[in-house]
CSV table of C-alpha atoms and ligand atoms in Angstrom, one decimal:
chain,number,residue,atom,x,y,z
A,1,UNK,CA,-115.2,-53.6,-44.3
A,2,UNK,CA,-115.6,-52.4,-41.0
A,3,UNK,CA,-119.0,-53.0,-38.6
A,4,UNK,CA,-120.0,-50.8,-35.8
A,5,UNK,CA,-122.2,-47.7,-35.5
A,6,UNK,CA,-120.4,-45.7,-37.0
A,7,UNK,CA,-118.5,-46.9,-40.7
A,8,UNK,CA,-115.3,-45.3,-39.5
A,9,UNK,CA,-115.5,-47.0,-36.2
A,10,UNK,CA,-113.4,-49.9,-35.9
A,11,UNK,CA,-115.6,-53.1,-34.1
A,12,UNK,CA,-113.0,-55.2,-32.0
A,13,UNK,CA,-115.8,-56.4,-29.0
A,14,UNK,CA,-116.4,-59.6,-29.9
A,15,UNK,CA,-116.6,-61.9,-33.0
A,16,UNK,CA,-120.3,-61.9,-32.7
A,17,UNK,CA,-120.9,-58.7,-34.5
A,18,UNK,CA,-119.8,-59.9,-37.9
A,19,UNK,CA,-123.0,-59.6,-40.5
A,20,UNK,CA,-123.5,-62.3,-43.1
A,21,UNK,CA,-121.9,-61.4,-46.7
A,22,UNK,CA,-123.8,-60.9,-49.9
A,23,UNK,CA,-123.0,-64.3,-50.4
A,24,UNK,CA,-124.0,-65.6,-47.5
A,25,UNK,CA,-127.5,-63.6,-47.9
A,26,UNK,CA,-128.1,-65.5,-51.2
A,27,UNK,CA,-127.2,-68.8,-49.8
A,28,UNK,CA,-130.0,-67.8,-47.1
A,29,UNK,CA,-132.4,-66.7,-49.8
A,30,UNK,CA,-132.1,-69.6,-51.8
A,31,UNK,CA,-132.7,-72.5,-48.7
A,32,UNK,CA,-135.1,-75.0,-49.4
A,33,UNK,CA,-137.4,-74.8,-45.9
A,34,UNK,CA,-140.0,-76.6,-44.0
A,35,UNK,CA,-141.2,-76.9,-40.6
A,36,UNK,CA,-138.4,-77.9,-38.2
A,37,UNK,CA,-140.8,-79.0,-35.2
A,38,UNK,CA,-141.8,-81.9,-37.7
A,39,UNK,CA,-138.2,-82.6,-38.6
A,40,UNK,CA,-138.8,-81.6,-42.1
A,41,UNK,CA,-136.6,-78.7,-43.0
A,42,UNK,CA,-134.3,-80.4,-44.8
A,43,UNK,CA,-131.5,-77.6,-44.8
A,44,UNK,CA,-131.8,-77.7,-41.1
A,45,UNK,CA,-131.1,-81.6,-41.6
A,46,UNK,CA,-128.2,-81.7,-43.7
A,47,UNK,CA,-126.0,-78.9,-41.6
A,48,UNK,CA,-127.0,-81.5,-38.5
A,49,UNK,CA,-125.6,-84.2,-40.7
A,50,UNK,CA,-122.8,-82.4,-41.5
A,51,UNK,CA,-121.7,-81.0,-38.4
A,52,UNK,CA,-122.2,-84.5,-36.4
A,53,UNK,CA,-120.5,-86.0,-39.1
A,54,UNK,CA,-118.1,-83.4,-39.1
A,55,UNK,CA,-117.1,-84.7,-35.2
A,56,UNK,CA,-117.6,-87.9,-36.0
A,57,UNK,CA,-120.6,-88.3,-33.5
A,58,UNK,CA,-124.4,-89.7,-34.1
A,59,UNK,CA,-126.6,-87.0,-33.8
A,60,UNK,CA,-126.7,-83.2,-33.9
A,61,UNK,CA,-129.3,-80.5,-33.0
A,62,UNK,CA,-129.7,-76.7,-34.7
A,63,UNK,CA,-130.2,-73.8,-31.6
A,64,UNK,CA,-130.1,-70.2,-31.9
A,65,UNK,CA,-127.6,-70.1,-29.6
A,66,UNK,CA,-124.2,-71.4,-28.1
A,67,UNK,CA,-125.6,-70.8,-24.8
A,68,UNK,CA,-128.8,-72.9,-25.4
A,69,UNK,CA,-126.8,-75.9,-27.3
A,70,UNK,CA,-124.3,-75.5,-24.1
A,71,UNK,CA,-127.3,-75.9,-21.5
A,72,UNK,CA,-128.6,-78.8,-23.8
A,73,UNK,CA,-125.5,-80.5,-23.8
A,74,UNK,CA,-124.6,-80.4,-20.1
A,75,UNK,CA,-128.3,-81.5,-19.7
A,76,UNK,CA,-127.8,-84.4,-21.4
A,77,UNK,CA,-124.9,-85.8,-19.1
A,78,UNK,CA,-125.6,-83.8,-15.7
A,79,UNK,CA,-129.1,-84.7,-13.8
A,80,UNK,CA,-130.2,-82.2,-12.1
A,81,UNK,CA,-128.9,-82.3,-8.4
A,82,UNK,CA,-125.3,-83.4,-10.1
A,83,UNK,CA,-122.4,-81.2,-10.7
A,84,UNK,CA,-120.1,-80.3,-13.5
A,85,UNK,CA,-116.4,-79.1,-12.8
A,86,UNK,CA,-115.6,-76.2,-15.2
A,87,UNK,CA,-112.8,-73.7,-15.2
A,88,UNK,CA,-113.4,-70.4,-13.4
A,89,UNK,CA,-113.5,-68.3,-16.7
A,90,UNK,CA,-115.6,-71.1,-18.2
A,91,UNK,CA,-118.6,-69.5,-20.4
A,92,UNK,CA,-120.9,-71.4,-18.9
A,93,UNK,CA,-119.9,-70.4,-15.3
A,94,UNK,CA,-119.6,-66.7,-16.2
A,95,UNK,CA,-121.9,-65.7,-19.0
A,96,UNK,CA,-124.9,-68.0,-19.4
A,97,UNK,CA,-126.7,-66.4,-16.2
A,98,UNK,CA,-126.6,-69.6,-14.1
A,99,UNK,CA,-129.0,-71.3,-16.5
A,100,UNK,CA,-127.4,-74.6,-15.8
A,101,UNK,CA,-128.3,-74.6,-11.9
A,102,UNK,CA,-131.9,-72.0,-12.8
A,103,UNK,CA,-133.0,-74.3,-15.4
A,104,UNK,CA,-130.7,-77.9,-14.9
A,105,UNK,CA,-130.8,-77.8,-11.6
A,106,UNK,CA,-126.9,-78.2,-12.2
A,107,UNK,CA,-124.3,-76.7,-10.0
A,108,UNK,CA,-120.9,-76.3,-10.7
A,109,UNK,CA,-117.8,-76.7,-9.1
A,110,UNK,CA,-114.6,-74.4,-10.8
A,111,UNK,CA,-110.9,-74.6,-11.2
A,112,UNK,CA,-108.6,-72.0,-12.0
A,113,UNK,CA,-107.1,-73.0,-14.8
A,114,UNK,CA,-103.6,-71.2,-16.3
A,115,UNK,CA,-104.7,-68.7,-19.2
A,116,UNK,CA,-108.1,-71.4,-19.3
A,117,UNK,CA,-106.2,-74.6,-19.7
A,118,UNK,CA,-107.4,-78.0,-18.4
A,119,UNK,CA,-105.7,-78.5,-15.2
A,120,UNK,CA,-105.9,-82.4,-15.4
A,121,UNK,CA,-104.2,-82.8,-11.4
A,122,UNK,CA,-106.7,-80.5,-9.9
A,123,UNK,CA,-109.5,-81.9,-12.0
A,124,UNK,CA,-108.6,-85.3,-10.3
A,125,UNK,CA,-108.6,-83.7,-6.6
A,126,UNK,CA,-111.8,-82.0,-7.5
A,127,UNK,CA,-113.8,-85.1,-8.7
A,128,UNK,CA,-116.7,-86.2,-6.5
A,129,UNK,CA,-117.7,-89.8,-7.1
A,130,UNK,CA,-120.9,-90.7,-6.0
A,131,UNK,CA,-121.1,-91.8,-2.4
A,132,UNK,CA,-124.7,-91.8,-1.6
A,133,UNK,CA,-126.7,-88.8,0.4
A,134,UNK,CA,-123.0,-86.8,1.1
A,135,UNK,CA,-122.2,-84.7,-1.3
A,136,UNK,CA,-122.7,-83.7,-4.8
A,137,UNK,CA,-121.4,-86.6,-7.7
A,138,UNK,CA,-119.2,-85.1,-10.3
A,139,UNK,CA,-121.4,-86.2,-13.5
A,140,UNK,CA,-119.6,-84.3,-16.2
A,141,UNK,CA,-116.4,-81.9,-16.9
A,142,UNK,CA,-116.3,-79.3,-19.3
A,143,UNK,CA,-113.5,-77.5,-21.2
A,144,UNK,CA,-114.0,-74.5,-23.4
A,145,UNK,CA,-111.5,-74.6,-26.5
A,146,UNK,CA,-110.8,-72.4,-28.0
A,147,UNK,CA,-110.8,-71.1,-24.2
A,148,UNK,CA,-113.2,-66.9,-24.6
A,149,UNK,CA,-112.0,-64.9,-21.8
A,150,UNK,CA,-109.0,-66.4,-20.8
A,151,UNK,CA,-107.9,-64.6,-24.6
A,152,UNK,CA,-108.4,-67.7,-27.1
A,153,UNK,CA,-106.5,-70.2,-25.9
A,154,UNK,CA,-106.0,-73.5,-27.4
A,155,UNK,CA,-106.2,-76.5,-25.2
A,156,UNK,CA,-103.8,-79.0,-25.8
A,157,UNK,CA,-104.8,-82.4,-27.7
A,158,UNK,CA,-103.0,-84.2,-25.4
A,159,UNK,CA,-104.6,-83.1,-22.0
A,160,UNK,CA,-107.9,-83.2,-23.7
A,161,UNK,CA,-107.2,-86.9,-24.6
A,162,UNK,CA,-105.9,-87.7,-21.0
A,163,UNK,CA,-108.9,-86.2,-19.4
A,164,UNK,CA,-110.8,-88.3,-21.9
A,165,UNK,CA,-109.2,-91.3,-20.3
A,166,UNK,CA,-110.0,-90.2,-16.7
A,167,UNK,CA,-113.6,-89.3,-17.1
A,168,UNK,CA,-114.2,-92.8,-18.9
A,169,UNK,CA,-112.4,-94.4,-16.2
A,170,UNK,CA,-114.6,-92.9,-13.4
A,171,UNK,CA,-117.8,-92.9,-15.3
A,172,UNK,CA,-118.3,-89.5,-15.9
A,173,UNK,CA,-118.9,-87.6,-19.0
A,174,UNK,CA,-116.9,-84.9,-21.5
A,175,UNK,CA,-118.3,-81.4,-22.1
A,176,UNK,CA,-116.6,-80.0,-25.1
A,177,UNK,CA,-117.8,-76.0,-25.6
A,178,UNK,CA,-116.3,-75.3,-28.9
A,179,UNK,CA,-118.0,-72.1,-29.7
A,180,UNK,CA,-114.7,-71.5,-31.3
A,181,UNK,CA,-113.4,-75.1,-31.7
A,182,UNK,CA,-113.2,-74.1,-35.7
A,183,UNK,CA,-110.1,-71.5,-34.4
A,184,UNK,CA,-108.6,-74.2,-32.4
A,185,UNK,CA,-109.1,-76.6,-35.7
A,186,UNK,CA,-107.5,-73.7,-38.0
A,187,UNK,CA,-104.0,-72.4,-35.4
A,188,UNK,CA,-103.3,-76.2,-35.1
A,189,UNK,CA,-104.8,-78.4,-37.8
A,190,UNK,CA,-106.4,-81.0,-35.6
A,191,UNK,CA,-108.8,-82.4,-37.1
A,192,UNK,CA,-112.2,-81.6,-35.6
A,193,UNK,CA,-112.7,-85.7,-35.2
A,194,UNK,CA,-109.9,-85.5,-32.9
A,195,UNK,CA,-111.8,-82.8,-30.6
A,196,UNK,CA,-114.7,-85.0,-31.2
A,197,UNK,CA,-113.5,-88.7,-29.9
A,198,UNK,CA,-112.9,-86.7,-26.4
A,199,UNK,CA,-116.4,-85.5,-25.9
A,200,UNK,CA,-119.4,-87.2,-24.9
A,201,UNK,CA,-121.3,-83.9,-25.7
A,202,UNK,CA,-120.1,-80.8,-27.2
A,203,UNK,CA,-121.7,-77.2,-28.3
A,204,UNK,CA,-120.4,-75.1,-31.6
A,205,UNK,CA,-121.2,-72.1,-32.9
A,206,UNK,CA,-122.0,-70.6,-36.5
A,207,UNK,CA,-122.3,-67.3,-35.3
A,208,UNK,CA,-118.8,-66.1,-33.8
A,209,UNK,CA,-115.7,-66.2,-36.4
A,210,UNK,CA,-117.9,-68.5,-38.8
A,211,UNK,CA,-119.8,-65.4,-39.3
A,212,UNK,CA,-123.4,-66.5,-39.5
A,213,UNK,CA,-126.3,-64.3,-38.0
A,214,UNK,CA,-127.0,-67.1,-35.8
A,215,UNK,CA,-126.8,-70.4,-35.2
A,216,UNK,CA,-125.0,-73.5,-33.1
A,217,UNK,CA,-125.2,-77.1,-32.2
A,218,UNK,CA,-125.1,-79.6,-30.1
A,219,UNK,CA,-124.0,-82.3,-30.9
A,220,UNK,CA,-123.8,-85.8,-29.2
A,221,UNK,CA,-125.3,-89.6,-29.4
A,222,UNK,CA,-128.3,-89.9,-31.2
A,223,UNK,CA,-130.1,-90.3,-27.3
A,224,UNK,CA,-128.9,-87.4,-26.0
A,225,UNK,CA,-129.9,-85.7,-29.3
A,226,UNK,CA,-132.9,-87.3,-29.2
A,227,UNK,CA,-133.3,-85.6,-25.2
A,228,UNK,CA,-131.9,-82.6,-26.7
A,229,UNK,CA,-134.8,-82.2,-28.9
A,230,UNK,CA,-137.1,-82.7,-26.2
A,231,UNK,CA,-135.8,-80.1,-23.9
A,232,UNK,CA,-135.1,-77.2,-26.7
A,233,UNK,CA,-139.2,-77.5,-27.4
A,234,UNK,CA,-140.1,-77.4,-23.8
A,235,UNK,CA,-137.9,-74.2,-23.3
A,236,UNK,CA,-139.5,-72.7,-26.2
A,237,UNK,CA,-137.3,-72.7,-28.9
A,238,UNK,CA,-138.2,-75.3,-31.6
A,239,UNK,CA,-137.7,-73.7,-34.8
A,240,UNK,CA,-140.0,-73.7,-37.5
A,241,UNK,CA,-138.4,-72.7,-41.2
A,242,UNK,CA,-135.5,-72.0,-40.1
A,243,UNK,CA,-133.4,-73.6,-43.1
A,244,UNK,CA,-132.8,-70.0,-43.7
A,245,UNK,CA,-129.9,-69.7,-40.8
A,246,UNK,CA,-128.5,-73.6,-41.4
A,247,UNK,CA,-128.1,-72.3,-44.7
A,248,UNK,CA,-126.1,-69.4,-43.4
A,249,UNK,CA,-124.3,-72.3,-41.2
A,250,UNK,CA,-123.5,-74.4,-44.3
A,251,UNK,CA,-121.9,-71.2,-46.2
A,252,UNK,CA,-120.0,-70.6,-43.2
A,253,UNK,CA,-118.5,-74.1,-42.8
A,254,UNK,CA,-117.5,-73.7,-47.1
A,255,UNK,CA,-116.3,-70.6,-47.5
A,256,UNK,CA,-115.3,-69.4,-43.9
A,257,UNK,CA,-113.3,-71.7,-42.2
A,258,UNK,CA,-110.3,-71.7,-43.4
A,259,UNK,CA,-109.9,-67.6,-43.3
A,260,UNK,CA,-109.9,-67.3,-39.5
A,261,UNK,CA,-106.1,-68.0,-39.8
A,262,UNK,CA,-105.8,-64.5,-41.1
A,263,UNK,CA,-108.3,-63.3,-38.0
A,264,UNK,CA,-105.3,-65.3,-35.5
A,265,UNK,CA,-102.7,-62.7,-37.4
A,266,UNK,CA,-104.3,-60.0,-37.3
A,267,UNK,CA,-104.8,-60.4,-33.6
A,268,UNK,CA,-101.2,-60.9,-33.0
A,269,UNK,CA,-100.1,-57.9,-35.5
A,270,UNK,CA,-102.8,-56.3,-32.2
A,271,UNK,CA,-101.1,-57.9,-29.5
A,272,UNK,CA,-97.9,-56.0,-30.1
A,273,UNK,CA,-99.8,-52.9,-30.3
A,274,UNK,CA,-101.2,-52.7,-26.9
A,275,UNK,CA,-98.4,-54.7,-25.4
A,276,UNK,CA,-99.6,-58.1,-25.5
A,277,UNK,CA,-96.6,-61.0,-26.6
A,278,UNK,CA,-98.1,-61.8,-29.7
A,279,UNK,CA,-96.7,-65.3,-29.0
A,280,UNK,CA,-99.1,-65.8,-26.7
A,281,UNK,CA,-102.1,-65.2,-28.9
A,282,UNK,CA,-103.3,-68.6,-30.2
A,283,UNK,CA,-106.2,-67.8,-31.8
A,284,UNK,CA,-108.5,-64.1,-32.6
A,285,UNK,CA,-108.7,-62.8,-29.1
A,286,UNK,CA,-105.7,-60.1,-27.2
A,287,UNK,CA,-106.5,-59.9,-23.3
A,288,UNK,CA,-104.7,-57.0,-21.9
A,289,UNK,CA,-104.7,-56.2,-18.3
A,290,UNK,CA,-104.9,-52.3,-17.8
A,291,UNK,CA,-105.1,-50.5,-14.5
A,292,UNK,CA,-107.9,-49.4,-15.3
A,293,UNK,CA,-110.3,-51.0,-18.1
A,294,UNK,CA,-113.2,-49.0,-18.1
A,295,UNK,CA,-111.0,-45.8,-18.8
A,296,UNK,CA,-109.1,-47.7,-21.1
A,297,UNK,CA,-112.7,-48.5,-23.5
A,298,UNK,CA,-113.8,-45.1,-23.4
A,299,UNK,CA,-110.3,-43.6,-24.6
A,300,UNK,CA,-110.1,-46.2,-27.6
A,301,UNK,CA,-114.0,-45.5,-28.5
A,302,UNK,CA,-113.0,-41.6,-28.6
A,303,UNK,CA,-110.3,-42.6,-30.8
A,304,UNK,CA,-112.6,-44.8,-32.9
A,305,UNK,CA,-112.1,-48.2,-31.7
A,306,UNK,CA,-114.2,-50.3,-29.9
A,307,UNK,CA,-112.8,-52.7,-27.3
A,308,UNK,CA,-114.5,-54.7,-24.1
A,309,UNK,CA,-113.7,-54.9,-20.6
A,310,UNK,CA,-113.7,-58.1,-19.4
A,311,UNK,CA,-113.2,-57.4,-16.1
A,312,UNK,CA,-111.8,-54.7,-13.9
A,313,UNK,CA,-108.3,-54.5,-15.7
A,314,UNK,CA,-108.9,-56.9,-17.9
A,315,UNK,CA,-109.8,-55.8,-22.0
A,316,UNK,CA,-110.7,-58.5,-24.4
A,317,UNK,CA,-110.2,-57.3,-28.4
A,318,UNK,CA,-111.3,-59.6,-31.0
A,319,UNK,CA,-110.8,-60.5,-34.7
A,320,UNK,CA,-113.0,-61.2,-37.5
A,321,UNK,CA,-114.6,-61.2,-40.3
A,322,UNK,CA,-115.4,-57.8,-40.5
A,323,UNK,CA,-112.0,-56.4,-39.7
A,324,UNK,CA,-109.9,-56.4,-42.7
A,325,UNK,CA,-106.0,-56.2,-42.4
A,326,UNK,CA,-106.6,-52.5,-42.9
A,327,UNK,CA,-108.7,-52.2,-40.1
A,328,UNK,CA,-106.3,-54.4,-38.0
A,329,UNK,CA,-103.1,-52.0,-39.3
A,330,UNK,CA,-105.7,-48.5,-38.6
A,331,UNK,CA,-106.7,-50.3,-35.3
A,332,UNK,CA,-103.2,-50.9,-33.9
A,333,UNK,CA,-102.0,-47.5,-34.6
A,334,UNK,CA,-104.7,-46.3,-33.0
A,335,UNK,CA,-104.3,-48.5,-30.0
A,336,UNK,CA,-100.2,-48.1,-29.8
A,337,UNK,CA,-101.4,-44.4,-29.4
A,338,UNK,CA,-103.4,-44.8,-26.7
B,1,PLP,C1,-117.0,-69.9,-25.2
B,1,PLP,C2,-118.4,-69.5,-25.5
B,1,PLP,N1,-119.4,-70.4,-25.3
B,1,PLP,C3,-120.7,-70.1,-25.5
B,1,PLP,C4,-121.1,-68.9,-26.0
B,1,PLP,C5,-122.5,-68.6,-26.1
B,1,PLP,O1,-122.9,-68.2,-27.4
B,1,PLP,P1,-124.2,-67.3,-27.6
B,1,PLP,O2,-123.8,-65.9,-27.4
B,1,PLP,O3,-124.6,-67.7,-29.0
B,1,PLP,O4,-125.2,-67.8,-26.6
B,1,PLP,C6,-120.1,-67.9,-26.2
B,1,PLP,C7,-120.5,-66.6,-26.6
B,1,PLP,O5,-119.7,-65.7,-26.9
B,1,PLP,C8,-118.7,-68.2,-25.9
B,1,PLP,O6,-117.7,-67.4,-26.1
């Protein structure tokens, strides 16, 4: 199957696009509901069950998106007036429109990590304890794994667990945004406990390689749930019956986990197309730098792909569940072409 505006056109922007299956659709038809505000849909209550369970943490709360579960999470261990240290290519730096310092009152300190990995040395240089009416106290540090536009990167278990150690020992908190920590989970196997012991807080999403419509989490102890739950009313988006998406969640985590391996080789059989060392493609996203990416787009949409620019001469193509091998095999040639 391939997505897009056109059937022909092959959809490699982002793993967002994916529609939910026929199966998926019944799943969603079928969801016993209520009113969520109350705390009585009780599909929304088993996926937050699940997925907190799933990390092994307390407490977990349904949002429509990754960026609102991110903004609740860092809210829940950054006060505002506090910083978090991120890397430069971090999603929540880039792409979530400065909520964290328009509606936190959060700002955010950045390293430039290698291909998005934790840089643990710099992270220590970078901390900020608190030292009274100086400067701004590092509360939290986030990682993104699997790591968006520095092209799917997997951060290594062990940095993740030696950051763990640091942050505990200086008394500040773990960010985890795992909006794809189910591709990390899939290339390496760890189990998604293991991501979870190194996070205080973390955000997932349903609705990027899971393929739900929409749908994340955040997930934490049950008081910064609890806070949370608080904070996603008062912004406006407490959910009424909205078992119909956690059932699309809950179909995702049974039947759709797993596959993303065969999104992670498909991505690499597109690596080698437009250049890319498919050994260095971890996950479902290619970066390729290209002199010029805007040019680059608009030659592979005439030619009936569609790729993003992720930067000047940077182009980001993504697998998933909508792009069969066919359309990986079709798409390369295309690309190889170009
Ligand atoms: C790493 C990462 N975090 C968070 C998000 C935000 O998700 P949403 O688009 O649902 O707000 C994205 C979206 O692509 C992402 O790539």
């Amino acid at each position: 199957m391939t997505s897009g505006i056109i059937a022909s056109v092959i959809d490699l922007r982002s793993d967002t696009l994916t529609r939910p299956t026929e199966t998926m659709r019944a799943a969603m038809a079928r969801a016993e509901v209520g009113d969520d505000v109350y705390g009585e849909d009780p599909t929304v209550r088993l996926l937050e069950e699940r997925v907190a369970d799933l990390f092994g943490h307390e407490a977990a709360l349904f949002t429509p998106t990754g960026s609102l579960a991110n903004v609740l999470a860092v809210a829940a261990v950054v006060a505002p007036g506090q910083e978090v240290l991120c890397d430069a290519q971090a999603h929540i730096a880039r792409a979530e429109l400065g909520a964290h310092g328009a509606v936190s009152g959060v700002t955010m300190r950045t390293w430039l990590g290698e291909r998005g990995r934790l840089d643990l040395p710099v992270v220590r240089r970078l901390f900020a304890p608190d030292l009274g009416p100086f400067f701004v106290p590092t509360a939290a540090i986030s990682v993104e794994n699997t790591h968006n536009f520095a092209g799917g990167t997997v951060q290594d278990l062990a940095d993740l667990r030696d950051l763990r150690e640091f942050a505990t020992g200086v008394g500040a908190a773990v960010h985890l945004d795992g909006a794809r920590i189910w591709n990390a989970h899939v290339a390496t196997g760890t189990p998604l406990r293991e991501y979870g012991a190194v996070a205080d807080v973390l955000a997932v999403c349903l609705s990027k390689g899971l393929g739900a419509p929409v749908g994340s989490l955040m997930i934490g102890s049950a008081d910064a749930v609890a806070q949370a739950r608080v904070r996603r009313k008062r912004l406006g988006a407490g959910m009424r019956q909205v078992g119909i998406l956690a059932a699309a969640g809950l179909h995702a985590l049974d039947h759709h986990v797993e596959r993303l391996a065969e999104d992670h080789a498909h991505a690499r059989l597109l690596a080698e197309a437009v250049g890319t060392d498919p050994a260095t493609v971890e996950t479902n996203i290619v970066v390729t730098e290209r002199s010029d990416a805007a040019a680059y787009v608009a030659a592979a949409r005439d030619a009936g792909v569609l790729v993003s620019a992720v930067g000047p001469t940077t182009v980001r193509l993504v697998t998933h569940l909508d792009v069969s091998r066919a359309d990986a095999e079709r798409a390369a040639r295309v690309l190889a072409g170009l």
